[in-house]
XYZ file of C-alpha atoms in Angstrom:
490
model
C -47.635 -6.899 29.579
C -45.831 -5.874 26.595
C -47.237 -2.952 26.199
C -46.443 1.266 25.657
C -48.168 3.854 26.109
C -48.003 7.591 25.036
C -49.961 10.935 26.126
C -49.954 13.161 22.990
C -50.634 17.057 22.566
C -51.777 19.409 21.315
C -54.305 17.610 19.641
C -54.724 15.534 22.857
C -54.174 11.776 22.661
C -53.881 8.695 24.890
C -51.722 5.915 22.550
C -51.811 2.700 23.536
C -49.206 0.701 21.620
C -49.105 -3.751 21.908
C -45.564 -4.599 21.385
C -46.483 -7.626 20.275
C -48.851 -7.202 17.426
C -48.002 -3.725 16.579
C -50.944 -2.591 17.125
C -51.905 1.704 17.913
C -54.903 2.632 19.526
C -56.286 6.084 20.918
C -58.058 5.032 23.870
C -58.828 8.537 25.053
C -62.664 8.839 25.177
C -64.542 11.545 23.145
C -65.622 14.013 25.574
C -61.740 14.344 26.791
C -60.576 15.581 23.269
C -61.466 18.994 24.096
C -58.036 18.752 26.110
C -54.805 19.925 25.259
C -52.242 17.513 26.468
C -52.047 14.717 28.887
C -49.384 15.722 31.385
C -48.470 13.255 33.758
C -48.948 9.272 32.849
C -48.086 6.133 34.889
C -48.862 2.061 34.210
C -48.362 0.243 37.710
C -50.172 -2.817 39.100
C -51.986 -2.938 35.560
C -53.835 0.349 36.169
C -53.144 2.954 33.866
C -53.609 6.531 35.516
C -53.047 10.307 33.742
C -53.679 13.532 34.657
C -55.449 16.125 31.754
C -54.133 19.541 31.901
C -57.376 20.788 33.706
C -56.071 18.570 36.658
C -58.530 16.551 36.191
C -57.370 12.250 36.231
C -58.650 9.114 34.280
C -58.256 5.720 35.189
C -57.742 2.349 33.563
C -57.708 -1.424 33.870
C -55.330 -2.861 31.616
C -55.275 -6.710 30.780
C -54.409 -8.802 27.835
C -57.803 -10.945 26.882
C -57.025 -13.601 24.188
C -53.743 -12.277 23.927
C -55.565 -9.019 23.114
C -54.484 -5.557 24.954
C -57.960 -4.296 26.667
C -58.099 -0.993 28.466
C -61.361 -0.453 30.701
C -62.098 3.284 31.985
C -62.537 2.491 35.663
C -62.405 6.034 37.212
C -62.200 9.525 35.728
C -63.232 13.043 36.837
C -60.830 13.033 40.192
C -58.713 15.500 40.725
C -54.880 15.391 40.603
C -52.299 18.258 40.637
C -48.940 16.657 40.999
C -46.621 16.319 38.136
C -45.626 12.790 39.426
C -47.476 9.707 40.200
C -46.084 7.065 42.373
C -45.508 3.299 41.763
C -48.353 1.129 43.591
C -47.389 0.065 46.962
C -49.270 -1.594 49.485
C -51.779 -1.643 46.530
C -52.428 1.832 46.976
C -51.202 3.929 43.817
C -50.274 7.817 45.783
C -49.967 11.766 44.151
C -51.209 14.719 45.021
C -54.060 17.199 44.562
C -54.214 20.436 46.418
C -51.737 20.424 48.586
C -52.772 17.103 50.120
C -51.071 13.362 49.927
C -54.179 11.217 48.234
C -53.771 7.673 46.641
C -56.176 5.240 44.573
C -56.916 2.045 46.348
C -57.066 -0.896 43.633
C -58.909 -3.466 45.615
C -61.640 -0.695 47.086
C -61.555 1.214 43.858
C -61.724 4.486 46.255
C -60.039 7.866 46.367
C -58.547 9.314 49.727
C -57.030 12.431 50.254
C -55.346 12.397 53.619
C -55.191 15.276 55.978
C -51.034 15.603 55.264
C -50.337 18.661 53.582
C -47.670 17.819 50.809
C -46.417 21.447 50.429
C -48.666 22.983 47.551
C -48.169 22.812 44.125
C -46.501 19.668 43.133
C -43.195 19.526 41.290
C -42.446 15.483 42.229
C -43.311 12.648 44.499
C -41.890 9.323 44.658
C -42.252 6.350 47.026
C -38.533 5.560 48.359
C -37.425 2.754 50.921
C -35.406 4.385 53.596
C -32.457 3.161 55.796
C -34.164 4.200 59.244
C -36.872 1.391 58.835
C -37.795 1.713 62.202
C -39.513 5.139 62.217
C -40.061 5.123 58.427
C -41.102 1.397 57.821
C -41.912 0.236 54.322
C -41.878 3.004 51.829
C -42.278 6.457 52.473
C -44.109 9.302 50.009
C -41.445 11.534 49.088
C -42.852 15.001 48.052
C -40.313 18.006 46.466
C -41.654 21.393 45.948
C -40.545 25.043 45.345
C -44.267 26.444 45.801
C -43.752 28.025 48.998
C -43.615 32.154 49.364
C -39.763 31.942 49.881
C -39.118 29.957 46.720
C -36.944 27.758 48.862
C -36.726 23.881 47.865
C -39.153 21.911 50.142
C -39.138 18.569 50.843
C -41.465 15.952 52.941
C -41.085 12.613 53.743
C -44.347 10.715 54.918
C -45.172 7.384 56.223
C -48.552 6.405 55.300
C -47.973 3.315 57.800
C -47.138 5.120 60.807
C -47.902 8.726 59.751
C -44.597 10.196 60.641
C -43.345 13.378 58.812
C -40.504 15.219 58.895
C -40.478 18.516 55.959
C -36.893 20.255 55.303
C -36.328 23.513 53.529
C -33.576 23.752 51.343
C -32.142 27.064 49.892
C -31.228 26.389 46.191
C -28.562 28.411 44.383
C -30.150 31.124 42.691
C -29.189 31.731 38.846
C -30.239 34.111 36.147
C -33.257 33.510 33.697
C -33.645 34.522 30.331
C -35.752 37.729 30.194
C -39.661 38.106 28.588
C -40.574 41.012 28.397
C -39.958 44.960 29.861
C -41.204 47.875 30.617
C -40.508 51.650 31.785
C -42.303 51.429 34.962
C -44.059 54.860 36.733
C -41.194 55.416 39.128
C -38.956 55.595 36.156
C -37.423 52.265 36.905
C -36.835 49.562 33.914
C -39.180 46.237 34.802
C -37.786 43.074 33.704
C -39.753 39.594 33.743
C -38.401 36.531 33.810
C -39.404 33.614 30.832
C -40.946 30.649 32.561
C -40.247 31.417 36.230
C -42.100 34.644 35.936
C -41.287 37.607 38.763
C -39.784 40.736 38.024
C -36.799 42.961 38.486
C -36.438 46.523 38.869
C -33.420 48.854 37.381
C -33.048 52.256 38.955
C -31.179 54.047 35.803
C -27.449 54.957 36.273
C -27.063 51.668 38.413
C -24.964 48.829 37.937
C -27.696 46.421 39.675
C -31.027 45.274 40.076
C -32.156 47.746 42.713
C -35.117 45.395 43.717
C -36.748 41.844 42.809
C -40.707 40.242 42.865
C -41.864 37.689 43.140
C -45.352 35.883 42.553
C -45.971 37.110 39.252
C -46.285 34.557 35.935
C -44.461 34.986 32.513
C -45.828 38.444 30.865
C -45.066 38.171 27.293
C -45.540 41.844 27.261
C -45.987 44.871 29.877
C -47.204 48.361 29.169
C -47.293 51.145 31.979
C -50.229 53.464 32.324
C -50.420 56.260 35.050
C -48.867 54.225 38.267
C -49.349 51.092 37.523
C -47.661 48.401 35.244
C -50.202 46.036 33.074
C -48.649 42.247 32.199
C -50.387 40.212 29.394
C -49.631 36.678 30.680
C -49.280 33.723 29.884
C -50.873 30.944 30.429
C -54.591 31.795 29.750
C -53.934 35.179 28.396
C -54.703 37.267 31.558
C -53.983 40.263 31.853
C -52.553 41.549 35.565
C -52.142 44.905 37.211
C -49.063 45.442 39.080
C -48.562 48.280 41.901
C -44.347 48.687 41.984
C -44.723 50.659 45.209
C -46.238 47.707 47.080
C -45.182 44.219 48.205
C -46.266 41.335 45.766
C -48.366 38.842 47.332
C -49.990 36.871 44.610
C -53.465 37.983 45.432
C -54.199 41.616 44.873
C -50.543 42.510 43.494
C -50.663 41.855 41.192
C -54.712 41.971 40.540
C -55.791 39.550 37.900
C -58.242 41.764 35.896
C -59.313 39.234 33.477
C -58.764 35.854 31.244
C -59.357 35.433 27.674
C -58.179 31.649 28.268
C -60.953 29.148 29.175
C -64.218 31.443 27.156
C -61.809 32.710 24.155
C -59.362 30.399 23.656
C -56.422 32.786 23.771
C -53.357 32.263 25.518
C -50.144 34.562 24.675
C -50.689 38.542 25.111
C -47.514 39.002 22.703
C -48.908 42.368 21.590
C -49.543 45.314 24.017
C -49.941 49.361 23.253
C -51.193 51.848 25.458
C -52.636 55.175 24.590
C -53.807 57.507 27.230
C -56.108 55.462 29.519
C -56.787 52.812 26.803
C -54.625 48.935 26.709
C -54.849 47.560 23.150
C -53.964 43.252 23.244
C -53.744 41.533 20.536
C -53.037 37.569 21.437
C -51.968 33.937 20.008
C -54.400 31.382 20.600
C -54.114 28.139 22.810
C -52.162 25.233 21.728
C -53.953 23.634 18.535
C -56.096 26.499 17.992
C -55.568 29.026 15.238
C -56.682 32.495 15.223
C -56.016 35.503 17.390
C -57.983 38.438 19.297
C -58.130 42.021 19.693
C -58.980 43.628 22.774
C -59.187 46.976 23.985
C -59.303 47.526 27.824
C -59.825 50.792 29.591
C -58.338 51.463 32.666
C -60.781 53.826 34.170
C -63.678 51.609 33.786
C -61.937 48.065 34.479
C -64.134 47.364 31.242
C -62.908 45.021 28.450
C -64.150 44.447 25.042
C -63.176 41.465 22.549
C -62.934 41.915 18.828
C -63.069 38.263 17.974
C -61.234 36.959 15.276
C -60.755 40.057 13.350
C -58.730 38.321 10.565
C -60.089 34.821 10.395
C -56.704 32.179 11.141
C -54.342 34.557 12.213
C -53.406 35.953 15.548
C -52.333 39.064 16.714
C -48.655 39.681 17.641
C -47.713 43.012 17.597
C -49.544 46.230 18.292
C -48.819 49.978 18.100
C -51.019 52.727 18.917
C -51.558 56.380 18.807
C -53.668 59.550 19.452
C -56.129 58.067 16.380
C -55.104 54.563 15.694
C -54.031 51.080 16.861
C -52.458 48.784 14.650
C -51.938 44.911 15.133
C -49.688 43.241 12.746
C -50.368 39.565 12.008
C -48.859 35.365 12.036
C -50.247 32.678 9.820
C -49.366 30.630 12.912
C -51.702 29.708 15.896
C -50.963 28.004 18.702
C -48.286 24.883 18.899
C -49.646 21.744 17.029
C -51.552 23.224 14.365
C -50.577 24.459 11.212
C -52.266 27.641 8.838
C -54.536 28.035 6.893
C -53.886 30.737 5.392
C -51.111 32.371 3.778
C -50.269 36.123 3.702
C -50.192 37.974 7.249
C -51.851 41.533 7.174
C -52.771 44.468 9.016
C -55.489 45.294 11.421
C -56.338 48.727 11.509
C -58.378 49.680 14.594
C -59.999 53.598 14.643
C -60.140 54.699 18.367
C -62.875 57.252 17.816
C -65.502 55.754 15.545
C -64.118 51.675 16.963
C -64.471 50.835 13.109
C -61.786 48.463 11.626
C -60.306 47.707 8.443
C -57.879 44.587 7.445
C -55.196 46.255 5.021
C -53.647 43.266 3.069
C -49.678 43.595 2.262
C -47.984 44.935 -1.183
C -46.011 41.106 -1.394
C -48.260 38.090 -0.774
C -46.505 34.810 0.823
C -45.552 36.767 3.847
C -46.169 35.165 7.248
C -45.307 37.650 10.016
C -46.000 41.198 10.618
C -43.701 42.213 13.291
C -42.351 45.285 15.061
C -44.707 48.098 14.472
C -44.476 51.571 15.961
C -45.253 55.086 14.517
C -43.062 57.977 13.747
C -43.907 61.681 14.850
C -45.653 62.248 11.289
C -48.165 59.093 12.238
C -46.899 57.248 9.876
C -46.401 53.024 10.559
C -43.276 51.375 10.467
C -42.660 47.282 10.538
C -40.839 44.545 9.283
C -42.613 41.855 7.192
C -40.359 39.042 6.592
C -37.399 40.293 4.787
C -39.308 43.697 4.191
C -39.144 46.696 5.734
C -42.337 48.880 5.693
C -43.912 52.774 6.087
C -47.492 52.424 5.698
C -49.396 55.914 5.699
C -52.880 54.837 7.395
C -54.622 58.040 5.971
C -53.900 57.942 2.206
C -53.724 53.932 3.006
C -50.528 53.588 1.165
C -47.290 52.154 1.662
C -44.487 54.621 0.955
C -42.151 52.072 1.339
C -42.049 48.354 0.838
C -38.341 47.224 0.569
C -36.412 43.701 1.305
C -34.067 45.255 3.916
C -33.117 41.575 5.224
C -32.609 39.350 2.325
C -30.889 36.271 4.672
C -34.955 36.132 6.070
C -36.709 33.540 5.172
C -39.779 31.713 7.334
C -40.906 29.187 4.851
C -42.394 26.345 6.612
C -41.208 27.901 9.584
C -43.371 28.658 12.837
C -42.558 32.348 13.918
C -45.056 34.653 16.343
C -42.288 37.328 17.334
C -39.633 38.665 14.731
C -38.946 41.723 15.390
C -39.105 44.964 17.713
C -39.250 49.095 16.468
C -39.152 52.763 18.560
C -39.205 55.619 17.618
C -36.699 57.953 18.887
C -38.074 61.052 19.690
C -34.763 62.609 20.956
C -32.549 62.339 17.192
C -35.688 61.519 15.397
C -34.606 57.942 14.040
C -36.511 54.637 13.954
C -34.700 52.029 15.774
C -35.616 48.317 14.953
C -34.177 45.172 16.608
C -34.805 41.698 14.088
C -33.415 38.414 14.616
C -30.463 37.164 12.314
C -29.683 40.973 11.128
C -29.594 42.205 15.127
C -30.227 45.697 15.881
C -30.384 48.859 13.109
C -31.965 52.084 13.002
C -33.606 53.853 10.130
C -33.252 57.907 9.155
C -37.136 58.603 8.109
C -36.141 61.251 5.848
C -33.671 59.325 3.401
C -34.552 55.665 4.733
C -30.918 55.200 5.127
C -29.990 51.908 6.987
C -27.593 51.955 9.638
C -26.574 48.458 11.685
C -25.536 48.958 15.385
C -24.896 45.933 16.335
C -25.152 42.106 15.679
C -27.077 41.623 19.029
C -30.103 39.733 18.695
C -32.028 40.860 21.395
C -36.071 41.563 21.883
C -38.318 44.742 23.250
C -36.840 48.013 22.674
C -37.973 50.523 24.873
C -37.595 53.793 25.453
C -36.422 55.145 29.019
C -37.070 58.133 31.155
C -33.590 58.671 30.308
C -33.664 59.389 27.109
C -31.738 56.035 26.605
C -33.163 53.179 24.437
C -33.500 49.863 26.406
C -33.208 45.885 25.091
C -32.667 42.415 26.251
C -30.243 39.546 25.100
C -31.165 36.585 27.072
C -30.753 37.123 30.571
C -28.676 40.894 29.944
C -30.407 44.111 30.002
C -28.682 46.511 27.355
C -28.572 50.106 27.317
C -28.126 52.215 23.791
C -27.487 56.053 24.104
C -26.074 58.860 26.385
C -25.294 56.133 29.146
C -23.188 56.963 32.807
C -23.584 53.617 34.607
C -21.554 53.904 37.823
C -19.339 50.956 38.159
C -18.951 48.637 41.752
C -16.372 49.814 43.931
């Protein structure tokens, strides 16, 4: 045939490329560009068939006419889920959609989905030719998955020819994954969740060990705890969860998906998270391709949500600290992947709990992209980094006592950045501790902003503990900073 082709994102495409003349097309219709990516493609016996991200499949004819490449939408709208899609046998082209073998016959031009259960969620399928022809003639639909409860590798072999099917679990070596996010959970326990893979882990303080693991819950790109329960912002979608520690997850009701600000809004990373009293402040990056971030305040009580849309028009919402009067989100030029700004400065959003009135509060240096790491000291004062700045904004006099490059190396010119930096305050010696990357982690003394670096660690979320103790993580390595006993293993 001579012929490529290319599924493109975030600004979703369908390239079509003739090897012989050179010649690109975007073949994707209109009403599909509303899409973010194309994730699965495959070209066998000259049908062309994808699957959208809403797991939703097109179909095409593809031909040369006149030595011309011509593609001809012959099905769209069916459903697909897996991330695989087989080569055409028996001119039947086979994947899977909700937990169910189903293939495309070309000379019918219908979908079936069979009554074999593939194992849920697909991870890949293939069709392989196997040595014992006799009960497996022909090729058989070979199906891997890891979406059953025990996270255990599952595969299935099945012969659409005779309908045998044998499934085999598989117990896979289990490894450490880079952290997201944590949290100081009700029981006094430090919560870790796990980037991409999602579940959680539990530290009892004093411990040398993870004193407990969950599973079924996504990637949280931030937790806050209020009264007995733990809150993950997560991502995809930007949902936000409620999690019960003292119960068993099951994926259902524990954690309780409370809401989604991804389909309506258009948001997709809860990055920033504050609680005060019974009150969850979120601000969020938007979905691939899409620039500009929300602010939403949740109450806990009610279950009751409400969306401040857009507050500062092309910027999202990365960071947020709040008090007894205040919450503060600190701003990106950046949006989602595959877009760039359009604007240039970030700034800060300046939320007042009691009358719900907000004010944008522009920086002292223009040219600045991020607004990261904000927290407030005992006298209510705001602290965060901006760039190579470090910052004390007084909200009431609305005046920055102190704008000073602190981190000269930084510089994010032309460069995409969403999360920078990290701040606490220490309420036990009174300092402000700060975690940024390339200058690692540092504390501040608020009375003669004297700079002090700890350590070159380049690590994320500083919390405090019910210790006393501050708490950070490197990758996959929870860190401890303070007064620490940890018992070692006998």
């Amino acid at each position: 045939l001579d012929a490529a082709f290319a599924g493109v994102g975030s600004h979703v495409a369908l390239m079509m490329v003739d090897e012989i003349t050179g010649e690109v097309v975007d073949i994707l219709p209109e009403q599909y560009k509303n899409m973010e990516f194309i994730v699965t493609l495959k070209y066998t016996g000259g049908k062309l068939m994808l699957r959208l991200n809403n797991n939703k499949g097109l179909l095409y004819d593809i031909k040369r006419e006149n030595g011309k490449l011509v593609a001809t939408l012959e099905q769209e709208g069916f459903n697909i889920g897996s991330n695989q899609i087989t080569d055409m046998y028996d001119g039947k082209i086979y994947y899977s959609y909700n937990g169910y073998f189903s293939y495309y016959d070309i000379n019918t031009k219908k979908f079936t989905a069979t009554s074999q259960e593939s194992g849920g969620g697909g991870s890949a399928i293939d069709l392989i030719k196997l040595k014992d022809q006799e009960k497996f003639p022909g090729y058989s639909y070979v199906y891997t998955t890891t979406a059953n409860k025990d996270k255990q590798l599952e595969l299935t072999i099945y012969n659409p020819e005779t309908g045998e099917r044998v499934t085999k679990f598989f117990e896979t070596q289990k490894v450490p994954t880079d952290l997201r996010s944590i949290a100081s959970g009700p029981d006094g326990r430090i919560y870790s969740n796990g980037y991409l893979i999602g579940g959680a882990g539990a530290y009892t303080i004093g411990s040398n060990e993870p004193s407990r693991q969950y599973k079924m819950i996504g990637q949280a790109e931030n937790m806050v705890t209020v009264g007995e329960r733990i809150y993950l912002g997560v991502y995809p979608g930007g949902s936000l969860y409620m999690f019960n520690p003292y119960k068993e997850t099951d994926g259902k009701t524990n954690p309780l998906k409370l809401f989604s600000l991804g389909e309506a809004e258009k948001q997709d990373r809860p990055f920033g998270m504050a609680a005060q009293d019974n009150i969850i402040y979120i601000g969020t990056l938007p979905n691939y391709g899409v620039l500009g971030g929300d602010f939403t305040i949740y109450n806990t009580k009610t279950f009751k949500w409400e969306i401040i849309k857009e507050p500062i028009k092309g910027q999202a919402i990365t960071c947020v600290a709040a008090n007894k009067e205040y919450a503060v989100g600190g701003t990106t030029i950046w949006g989602g992947h595959g877009i760039n700004p359009s604007t240039t400065s970030a700034k800060l959003l300046v939320y007042h709990i009691e009358t719900k009135e907000y004010k944008v509060v522009e920086l002292p240096r223009s040219g600045i992209p991020i607004v990261s790491g904000l927290a407030f000291d005992n006298k209510g004062r705001l602290w965060g980094t901006a760039e190579s700045y470090l910052f004390v904004y007084d909200i009431e006099k609305d005046e920055f006592q102190y704008f000073e490059v602190a981190f000269p190396e930084k510089n994010f010119d032309n460069v995409m950045v969403v999360i920078d930096s990290t701040m606490l305050y220490n309420w036990k010696d009174h300092y402000m501790y700060g975690m940024t990357s390339r200058k690692g982690f540092f504390r501040v003394d608020p009375d003669t902003m004297e700079m002090e670096f700890l350590s070159p660690l380049n690590g994320e979320h500083l919390i405090m503990g019910e210790d006393g103790n501050i708490y950070f993580f490197v990758k996959n390595s929870l860190y401890v900073y303070g007064d620490v006993f940890i018992p070692t293993s006998k």
